[in-house]
Coordinates of C-alpha atoms and ligand atoms in Angstrom, one line a residue:
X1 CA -10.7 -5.8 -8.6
X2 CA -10.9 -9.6 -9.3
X3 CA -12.2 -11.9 -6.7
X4 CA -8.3 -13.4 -6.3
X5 CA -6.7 -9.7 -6.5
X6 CA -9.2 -9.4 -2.9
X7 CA -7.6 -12.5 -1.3
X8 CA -3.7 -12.3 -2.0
X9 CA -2.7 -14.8 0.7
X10 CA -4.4 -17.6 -1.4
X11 CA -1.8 -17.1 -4.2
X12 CA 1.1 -18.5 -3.7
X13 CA 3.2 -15.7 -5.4
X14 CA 1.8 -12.4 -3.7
X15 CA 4.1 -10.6 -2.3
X16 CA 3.4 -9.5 0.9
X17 CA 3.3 -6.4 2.4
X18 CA 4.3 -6.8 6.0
X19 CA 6.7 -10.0 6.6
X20 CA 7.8 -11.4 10.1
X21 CA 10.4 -13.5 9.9
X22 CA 11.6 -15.8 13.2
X23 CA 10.3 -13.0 15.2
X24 CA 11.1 -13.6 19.6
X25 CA 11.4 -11.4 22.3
X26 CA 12.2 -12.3 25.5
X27 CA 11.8 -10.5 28.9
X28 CA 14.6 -11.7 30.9
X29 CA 14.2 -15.7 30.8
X30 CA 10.6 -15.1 30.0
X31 CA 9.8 -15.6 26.2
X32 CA 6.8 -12.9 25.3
X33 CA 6.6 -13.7 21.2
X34 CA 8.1 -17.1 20.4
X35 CA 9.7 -17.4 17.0
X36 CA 7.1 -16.8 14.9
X37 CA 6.7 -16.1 11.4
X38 CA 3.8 -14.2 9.7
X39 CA 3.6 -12.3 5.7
X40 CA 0.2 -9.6 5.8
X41 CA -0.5 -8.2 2.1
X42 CA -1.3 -4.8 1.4
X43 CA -4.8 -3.4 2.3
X44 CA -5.7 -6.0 4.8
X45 CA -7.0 -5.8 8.1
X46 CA -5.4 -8.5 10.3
X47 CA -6.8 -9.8 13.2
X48 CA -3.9 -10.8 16.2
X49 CA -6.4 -13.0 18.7
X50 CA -5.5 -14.3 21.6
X51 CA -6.1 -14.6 25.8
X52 CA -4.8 -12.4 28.4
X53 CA -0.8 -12.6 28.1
X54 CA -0.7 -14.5 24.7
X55 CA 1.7 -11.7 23.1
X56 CA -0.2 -9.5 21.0
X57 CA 0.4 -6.5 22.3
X58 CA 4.3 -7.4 22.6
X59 CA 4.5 -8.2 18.8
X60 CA 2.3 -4.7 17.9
X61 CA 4.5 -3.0 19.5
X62 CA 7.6 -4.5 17.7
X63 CA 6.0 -4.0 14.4
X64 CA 5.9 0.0 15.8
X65 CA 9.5 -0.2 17.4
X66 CA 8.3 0.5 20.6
X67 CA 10.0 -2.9 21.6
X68 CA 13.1 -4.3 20.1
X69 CA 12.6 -8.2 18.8
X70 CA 15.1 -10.6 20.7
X71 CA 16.0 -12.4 17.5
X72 CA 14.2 -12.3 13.8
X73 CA 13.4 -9.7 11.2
X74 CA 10.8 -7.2 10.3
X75 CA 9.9 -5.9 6.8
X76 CA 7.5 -3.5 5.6
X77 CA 7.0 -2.5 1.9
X78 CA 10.2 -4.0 1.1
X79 CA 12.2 -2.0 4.1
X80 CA 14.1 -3.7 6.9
X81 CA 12.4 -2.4 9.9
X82 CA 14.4 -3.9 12.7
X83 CA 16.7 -1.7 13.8
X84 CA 14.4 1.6 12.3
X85 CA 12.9 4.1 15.2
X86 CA 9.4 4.1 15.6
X87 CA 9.4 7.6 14.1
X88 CA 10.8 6.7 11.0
X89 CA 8.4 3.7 10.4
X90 CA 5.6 4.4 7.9
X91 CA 3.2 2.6 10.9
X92 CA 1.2 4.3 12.9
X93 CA -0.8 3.0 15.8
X94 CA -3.8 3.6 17.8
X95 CA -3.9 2.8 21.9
X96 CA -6.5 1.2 23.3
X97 CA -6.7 4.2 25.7
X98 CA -7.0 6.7 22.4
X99 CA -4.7 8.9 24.1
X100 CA -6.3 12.1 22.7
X101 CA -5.0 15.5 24.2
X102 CA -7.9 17.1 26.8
X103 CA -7.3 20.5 26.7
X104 CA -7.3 20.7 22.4
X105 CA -9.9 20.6 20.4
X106 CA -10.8 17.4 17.7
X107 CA -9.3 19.6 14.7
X108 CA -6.4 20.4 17.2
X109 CA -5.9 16.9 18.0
X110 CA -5.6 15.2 14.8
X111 CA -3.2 18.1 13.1
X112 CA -0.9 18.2 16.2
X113 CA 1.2 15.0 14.2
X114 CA 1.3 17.0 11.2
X115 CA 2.2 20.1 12.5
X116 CA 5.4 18.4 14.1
X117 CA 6.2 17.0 10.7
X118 CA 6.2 20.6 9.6
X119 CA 3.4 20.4 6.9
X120 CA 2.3 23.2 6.2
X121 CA -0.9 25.7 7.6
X122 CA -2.9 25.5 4.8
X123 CA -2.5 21.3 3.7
X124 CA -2.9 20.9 7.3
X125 CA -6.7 22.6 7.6
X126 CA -7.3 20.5 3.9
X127 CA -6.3 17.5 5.5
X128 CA -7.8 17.0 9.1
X129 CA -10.7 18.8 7.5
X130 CA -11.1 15.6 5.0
X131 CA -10.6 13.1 7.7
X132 CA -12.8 14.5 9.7
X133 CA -15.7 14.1 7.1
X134 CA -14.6 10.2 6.8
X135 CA -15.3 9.7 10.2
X136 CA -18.0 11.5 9.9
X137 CA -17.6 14.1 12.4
X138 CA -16.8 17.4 10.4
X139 CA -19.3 18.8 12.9
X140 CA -17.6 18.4 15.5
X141 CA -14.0 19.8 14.9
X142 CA -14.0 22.6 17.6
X143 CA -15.2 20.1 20.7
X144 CA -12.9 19.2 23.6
X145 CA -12.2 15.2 23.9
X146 CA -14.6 15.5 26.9
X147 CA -17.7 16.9 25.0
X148 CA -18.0 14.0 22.9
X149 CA -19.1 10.6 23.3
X150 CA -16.9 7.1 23.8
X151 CA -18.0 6.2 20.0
X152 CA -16.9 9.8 19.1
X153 CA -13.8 9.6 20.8
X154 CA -12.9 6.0 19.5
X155 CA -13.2 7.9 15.7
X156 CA -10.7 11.2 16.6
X157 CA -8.7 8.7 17.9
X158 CA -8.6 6.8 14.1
X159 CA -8.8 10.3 12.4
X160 CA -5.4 11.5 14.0
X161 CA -3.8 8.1 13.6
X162 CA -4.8 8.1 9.7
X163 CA -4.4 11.7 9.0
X164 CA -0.3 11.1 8.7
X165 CA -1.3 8.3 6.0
X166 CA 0.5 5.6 7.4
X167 CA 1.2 2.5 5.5
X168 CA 0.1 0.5 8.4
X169 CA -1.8 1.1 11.0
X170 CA -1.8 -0.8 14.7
X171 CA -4.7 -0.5 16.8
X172 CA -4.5 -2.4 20.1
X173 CA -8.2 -3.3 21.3
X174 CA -9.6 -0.6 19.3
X175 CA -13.8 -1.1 20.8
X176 CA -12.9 -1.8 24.1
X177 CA -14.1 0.8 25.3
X178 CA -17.1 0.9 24.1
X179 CA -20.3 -0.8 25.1
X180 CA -21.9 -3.6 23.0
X181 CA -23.6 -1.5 20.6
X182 CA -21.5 0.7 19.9
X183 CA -18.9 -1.8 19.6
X184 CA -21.0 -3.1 16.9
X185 CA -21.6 -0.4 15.3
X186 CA -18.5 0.9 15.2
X187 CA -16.9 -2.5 14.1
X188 CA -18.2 -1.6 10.4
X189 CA -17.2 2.1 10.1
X190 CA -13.9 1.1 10.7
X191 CA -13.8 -1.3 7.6
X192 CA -15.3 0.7 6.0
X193 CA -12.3 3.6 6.4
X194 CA -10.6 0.8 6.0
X195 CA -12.0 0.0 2.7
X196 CA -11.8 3.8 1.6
X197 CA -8.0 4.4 2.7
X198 CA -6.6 0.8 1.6
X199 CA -4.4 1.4 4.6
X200 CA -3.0 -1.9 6.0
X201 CA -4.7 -2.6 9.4
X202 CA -3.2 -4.9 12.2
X203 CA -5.6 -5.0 14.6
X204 CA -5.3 -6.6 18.1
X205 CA -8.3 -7.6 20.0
X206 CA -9.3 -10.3 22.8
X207 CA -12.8 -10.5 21.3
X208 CA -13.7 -13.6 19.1
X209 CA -16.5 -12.6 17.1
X210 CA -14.7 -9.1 17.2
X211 CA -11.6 -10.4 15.3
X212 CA -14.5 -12.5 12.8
X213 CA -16.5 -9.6 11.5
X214 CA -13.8 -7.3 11.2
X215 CA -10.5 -9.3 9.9
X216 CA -9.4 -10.6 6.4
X217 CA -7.5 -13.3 8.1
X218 CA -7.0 -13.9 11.9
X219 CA -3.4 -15.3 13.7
X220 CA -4.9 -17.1 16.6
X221 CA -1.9 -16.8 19.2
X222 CA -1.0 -18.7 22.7
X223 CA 1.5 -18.5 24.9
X224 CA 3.8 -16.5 21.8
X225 CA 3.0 -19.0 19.0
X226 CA 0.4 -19.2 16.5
X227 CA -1.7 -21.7 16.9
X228 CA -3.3 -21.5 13.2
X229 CA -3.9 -18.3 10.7
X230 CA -6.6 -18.2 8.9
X231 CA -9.6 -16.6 7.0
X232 CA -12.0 -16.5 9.8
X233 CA -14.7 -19.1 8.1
X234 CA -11.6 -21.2 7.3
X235 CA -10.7 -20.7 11.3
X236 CA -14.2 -21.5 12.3
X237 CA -15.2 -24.6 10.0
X238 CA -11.6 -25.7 10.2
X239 CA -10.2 -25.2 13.0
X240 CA -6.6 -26.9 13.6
X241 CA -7.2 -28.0 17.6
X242 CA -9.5 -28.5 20.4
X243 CA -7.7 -25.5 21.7
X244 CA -9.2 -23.4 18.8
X245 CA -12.2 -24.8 18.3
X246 CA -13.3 -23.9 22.0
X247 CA -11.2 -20.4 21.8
X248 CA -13.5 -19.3 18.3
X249 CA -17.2 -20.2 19.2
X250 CA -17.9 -23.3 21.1
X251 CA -18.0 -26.7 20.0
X252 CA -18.8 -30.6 21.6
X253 CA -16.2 -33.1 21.6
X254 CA -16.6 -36.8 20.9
X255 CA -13.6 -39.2 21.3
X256 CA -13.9 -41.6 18.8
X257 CA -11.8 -45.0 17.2
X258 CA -12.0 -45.4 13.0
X259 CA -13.4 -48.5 12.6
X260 CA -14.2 -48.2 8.2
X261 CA -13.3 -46.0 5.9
X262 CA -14.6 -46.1 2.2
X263 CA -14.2 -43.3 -0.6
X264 CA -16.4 -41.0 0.7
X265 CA -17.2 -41.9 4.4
X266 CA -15.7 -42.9 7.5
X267 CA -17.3 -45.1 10.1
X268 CA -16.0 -44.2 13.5
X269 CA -17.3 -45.7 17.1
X270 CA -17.7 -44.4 20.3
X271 CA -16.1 -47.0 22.3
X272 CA -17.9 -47.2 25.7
X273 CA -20.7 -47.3 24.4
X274 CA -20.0 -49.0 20.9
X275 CA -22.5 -46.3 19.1
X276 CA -21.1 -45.9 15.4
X277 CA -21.2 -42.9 13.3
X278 CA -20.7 -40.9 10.0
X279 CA -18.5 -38.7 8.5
X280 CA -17.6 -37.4 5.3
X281 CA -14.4 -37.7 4.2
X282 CA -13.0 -34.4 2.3
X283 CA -9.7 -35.2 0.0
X284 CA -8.3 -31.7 2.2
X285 CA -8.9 -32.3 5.7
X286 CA -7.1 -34.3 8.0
X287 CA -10.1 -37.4 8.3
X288 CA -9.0 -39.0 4.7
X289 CA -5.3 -39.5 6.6
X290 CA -7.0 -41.6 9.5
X291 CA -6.6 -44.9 9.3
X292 CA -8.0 -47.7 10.9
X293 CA -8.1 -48.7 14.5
X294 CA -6.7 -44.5 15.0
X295 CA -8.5 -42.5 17.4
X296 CA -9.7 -39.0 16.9
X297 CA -12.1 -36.2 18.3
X298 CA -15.3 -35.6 16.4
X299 CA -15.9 -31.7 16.9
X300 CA -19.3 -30.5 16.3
X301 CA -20.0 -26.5 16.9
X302 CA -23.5 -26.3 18.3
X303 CA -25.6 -24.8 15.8
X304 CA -24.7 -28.2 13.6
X305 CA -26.6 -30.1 15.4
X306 CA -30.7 -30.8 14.9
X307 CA -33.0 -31.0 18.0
X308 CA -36.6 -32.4 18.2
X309 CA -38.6 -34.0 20.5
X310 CA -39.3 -36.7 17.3
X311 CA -36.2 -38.9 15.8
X312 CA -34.5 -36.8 12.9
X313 CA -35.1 -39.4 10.3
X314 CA -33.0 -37.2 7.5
X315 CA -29.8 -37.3 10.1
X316 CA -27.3 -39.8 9.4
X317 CA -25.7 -39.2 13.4
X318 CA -28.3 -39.6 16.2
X319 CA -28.8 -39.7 19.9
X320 CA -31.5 -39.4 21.9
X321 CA -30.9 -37.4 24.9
X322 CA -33.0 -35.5 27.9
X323 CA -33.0 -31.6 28.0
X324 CA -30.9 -30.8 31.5
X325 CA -30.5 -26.8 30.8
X326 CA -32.2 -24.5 28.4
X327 CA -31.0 -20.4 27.3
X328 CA -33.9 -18.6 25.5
X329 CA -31.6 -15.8 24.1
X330 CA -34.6 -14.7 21.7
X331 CA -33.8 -15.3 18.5
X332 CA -32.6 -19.3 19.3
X333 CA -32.2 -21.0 22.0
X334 CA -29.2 -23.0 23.5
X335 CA -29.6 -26.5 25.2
X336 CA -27.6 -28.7 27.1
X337 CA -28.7 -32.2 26.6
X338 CA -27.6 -35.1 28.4
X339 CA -27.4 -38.3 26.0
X340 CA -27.7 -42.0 25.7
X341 CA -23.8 -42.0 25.7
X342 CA -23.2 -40.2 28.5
X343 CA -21.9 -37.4 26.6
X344 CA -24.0 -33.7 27.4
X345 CA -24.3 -31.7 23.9
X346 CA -24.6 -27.8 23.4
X347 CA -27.7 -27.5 20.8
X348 CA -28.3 -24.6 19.3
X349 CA -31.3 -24.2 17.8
X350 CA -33.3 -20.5 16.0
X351 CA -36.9 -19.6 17.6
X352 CA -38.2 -19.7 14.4
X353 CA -41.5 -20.3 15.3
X354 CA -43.1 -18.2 17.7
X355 CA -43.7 -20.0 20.8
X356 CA -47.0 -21.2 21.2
X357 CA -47.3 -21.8 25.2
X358 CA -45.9 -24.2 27.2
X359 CA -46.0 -28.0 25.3
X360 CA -44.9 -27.3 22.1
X361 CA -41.1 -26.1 23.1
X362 CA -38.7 -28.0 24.0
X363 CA -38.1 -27.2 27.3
X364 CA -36.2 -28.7 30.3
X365 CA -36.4 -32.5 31.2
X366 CA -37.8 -33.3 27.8
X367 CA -36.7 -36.7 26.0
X368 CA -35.3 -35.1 23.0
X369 CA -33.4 -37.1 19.7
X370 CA -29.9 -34.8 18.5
X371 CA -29.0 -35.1 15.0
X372 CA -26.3 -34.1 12.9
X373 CA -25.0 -34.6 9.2
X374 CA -22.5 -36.8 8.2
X375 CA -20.5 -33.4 7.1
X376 CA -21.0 -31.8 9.8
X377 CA -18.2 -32.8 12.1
X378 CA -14.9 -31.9 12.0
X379 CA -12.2 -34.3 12.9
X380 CA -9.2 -34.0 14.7
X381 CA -6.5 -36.6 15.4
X382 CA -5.9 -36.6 18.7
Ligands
ATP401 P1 -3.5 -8.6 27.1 O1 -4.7 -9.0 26.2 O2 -3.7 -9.0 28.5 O3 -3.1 -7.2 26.9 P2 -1.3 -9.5 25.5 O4 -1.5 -10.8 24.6 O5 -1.4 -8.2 24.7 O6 -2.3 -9.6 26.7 P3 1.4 -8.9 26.1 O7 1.2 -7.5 26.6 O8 2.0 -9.0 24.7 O9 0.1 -9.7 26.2 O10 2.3 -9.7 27.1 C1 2.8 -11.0 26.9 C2 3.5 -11.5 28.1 O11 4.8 -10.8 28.2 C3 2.8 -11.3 29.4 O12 3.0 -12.5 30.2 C4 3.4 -10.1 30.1 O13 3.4 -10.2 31.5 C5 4.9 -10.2 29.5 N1 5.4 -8.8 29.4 C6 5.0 -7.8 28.6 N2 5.8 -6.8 28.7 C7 6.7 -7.0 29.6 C8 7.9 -6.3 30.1 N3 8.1 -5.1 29.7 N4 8.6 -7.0 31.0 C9 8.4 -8.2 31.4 N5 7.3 -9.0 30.9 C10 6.5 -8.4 30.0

């Protein structure tokens, strides 16, 4: 496969695999998905992320035909899908609450869907007895749902889902129920069937870094609408708001007039305190269509930004602040520093030197000096 073949939504000819067109649903004056519009190309996995409410689950559950869209259109492969029964979708789709059957076994579990399809005894045994080697649990084929582990579960779940070779496949919160780890864990077993099956996944999930390692491209959503869709270092570098760039990671916000502006920088001031700084300006992003006298919201994510208890001399941006909070999280630490501009900062910083007793961190009520980059903001016209 070429590198492009791997990322078809960056060619503008692709054709895609699953298109939403004008896509709403309403529940009685309340509007659940709002008019939103969305092509997925075959063999991604596609991260829906949102709050509580946003809508995802209401536009999975159209793409399965669970819910009928108010107005607007489904395809898949080609196929109108509005009007088609769930059952005669080639999408399949995993709950969040797996859903297995208690009293079967695994094996009896995942060929249940065939055997209603009325494939036949021996393709049946062939086929579960293949999935269950992908998700690696071909040992495990004559357990109960209740002799096996959450992580276990989670896979029999995916097995029976997959085993009817769906085109697409939905899973709403897939991890959820499992504990950090195995969350983890389990995050890259599922791209990798993923990768083996080259089935089309739509995955839902409330989980930021959740929806970054495992998605191709992520539809941030809020309050039915897409906010921005993205690949998910496109999402987090670039991100289109405030709104996103608090909802993926975390980030510091500093309001800010354009006072210059040359080929390759702008100059931009914080008014109240009339501190001036850097930034890059990129031909692509939204700083080279600033113009003088506008204002605008530098965003800097935390890990963009120096600390030391000397000035950064290799920073064009710098403030010097005093340490009010510190989080030793082991492998870096996160500070809160309070600066000349009134302005508090999250710094994140590595550990990686091995702390050599109290004096030589930086700890709390130190005088510290911030620095960042002159491309390492993002700006956003606000
Ligand atoms: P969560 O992460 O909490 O599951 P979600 O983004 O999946 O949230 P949806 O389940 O899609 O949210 O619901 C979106 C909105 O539509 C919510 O405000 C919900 O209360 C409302 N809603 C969903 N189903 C119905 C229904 N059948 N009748 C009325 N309102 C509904």
């Amino acid at each position: 496969m070429t590198q492009d073949a791997s990322y078809p939504w960056r060619q503008p000819d692709a054709t895609p695999f699953i298109s939403i067109k004008n896509l709403s649903k309403q529940f009685g004056s309340f509007t659940a998905v709002d008019d939103i519009s969305l092509d997925i190309y075959k063999g991604e996995l596609f991260g829906l992320l949102g709050g509580s409410g946003c809508g995802k689950t209401t536009l999975l559950r159209m793409l399965a035909g669970f819910e009928t869209p108010t107005s607007g259109s489904i395809f898949i492969d080609g196929a109108e899908m509005t009007q088609v029964p769930p059952y005669e979708r080639p999408v399949n789709m995993m709950f969040q609450s797996y859903a297995l059957f208690p009293h079967m076994t695994v094996e009896k579990n995942i060929a249940y869907g065939l055997k209603r399809d009325g494939v036949g005894r021996s393709e049946i045994t062939d086929r579960v007895a293949d999935i269950l080697k992908m998700v690696e649990l071909s040992d495990f084929g004559k357990r109960k749902p209740n002799q096996l582990s959450g992580g276990q579960r989670q896979r029999v779940a995916l097995a029976r889902a997959l085993v009817k070779r769906p085109k697409v496949l939905l899973l709403d919160e897939p991890l959820a129920a499992l504990d950090k780890r195995l969350r983890e864990q389990t995050q890259f077993e599922l791209m990798n069937i993923q990768d083996q099956t080259g089935v089309t996944f739509v995955v839902v999930t409330h989980d930021q870094e959740e929806a970054m390692t495992l998605s191709t491209r992520i539809a941030v959503m809020d309050a039915g609408k897409f906010m921005q869709i993205g690949e998910p270092a496109e999402i987090y570098e670039n991100p289109a708001t405030q709104f996103i760039a608090n909802f993926i990671g975390s980030a510091n916000f500093l309001p800010v007039t354009l006072i210059d502006k040359n080929q390759s920088t702008v100059q931009l001031q914080h008014e109240p305190s009339q501190k001036v700084f850097t930034a890059a300006t990129d031909h692509k992003s939204p700083e080279s269509e600033l113009t003088t006298g506008q204002q605008s919201t530098m965003v800097l994510r935390p890990e963009k930004i120096l600390i030391d208890k000397t000035p950064l001399t290799d920073c064009q941006n710098q403030l010097a602040g005093v340490v009010k909070e510190v989080a030793y999280l082991g492998k870096l630490s996160t500070y809160r520093v309070q600066t000349e501009i009134g302005i508090t900062f999250e710094v994140t910083a590595p550990n990686q030197i091995r702390s050599q007793g109290i004096g030589h961190r930086i700890d709390w009520d130190d005088p510290v000096h911030i620095g960042w980059n002159d491309n390492s903001a993002v700006l956003l016209q606000s």
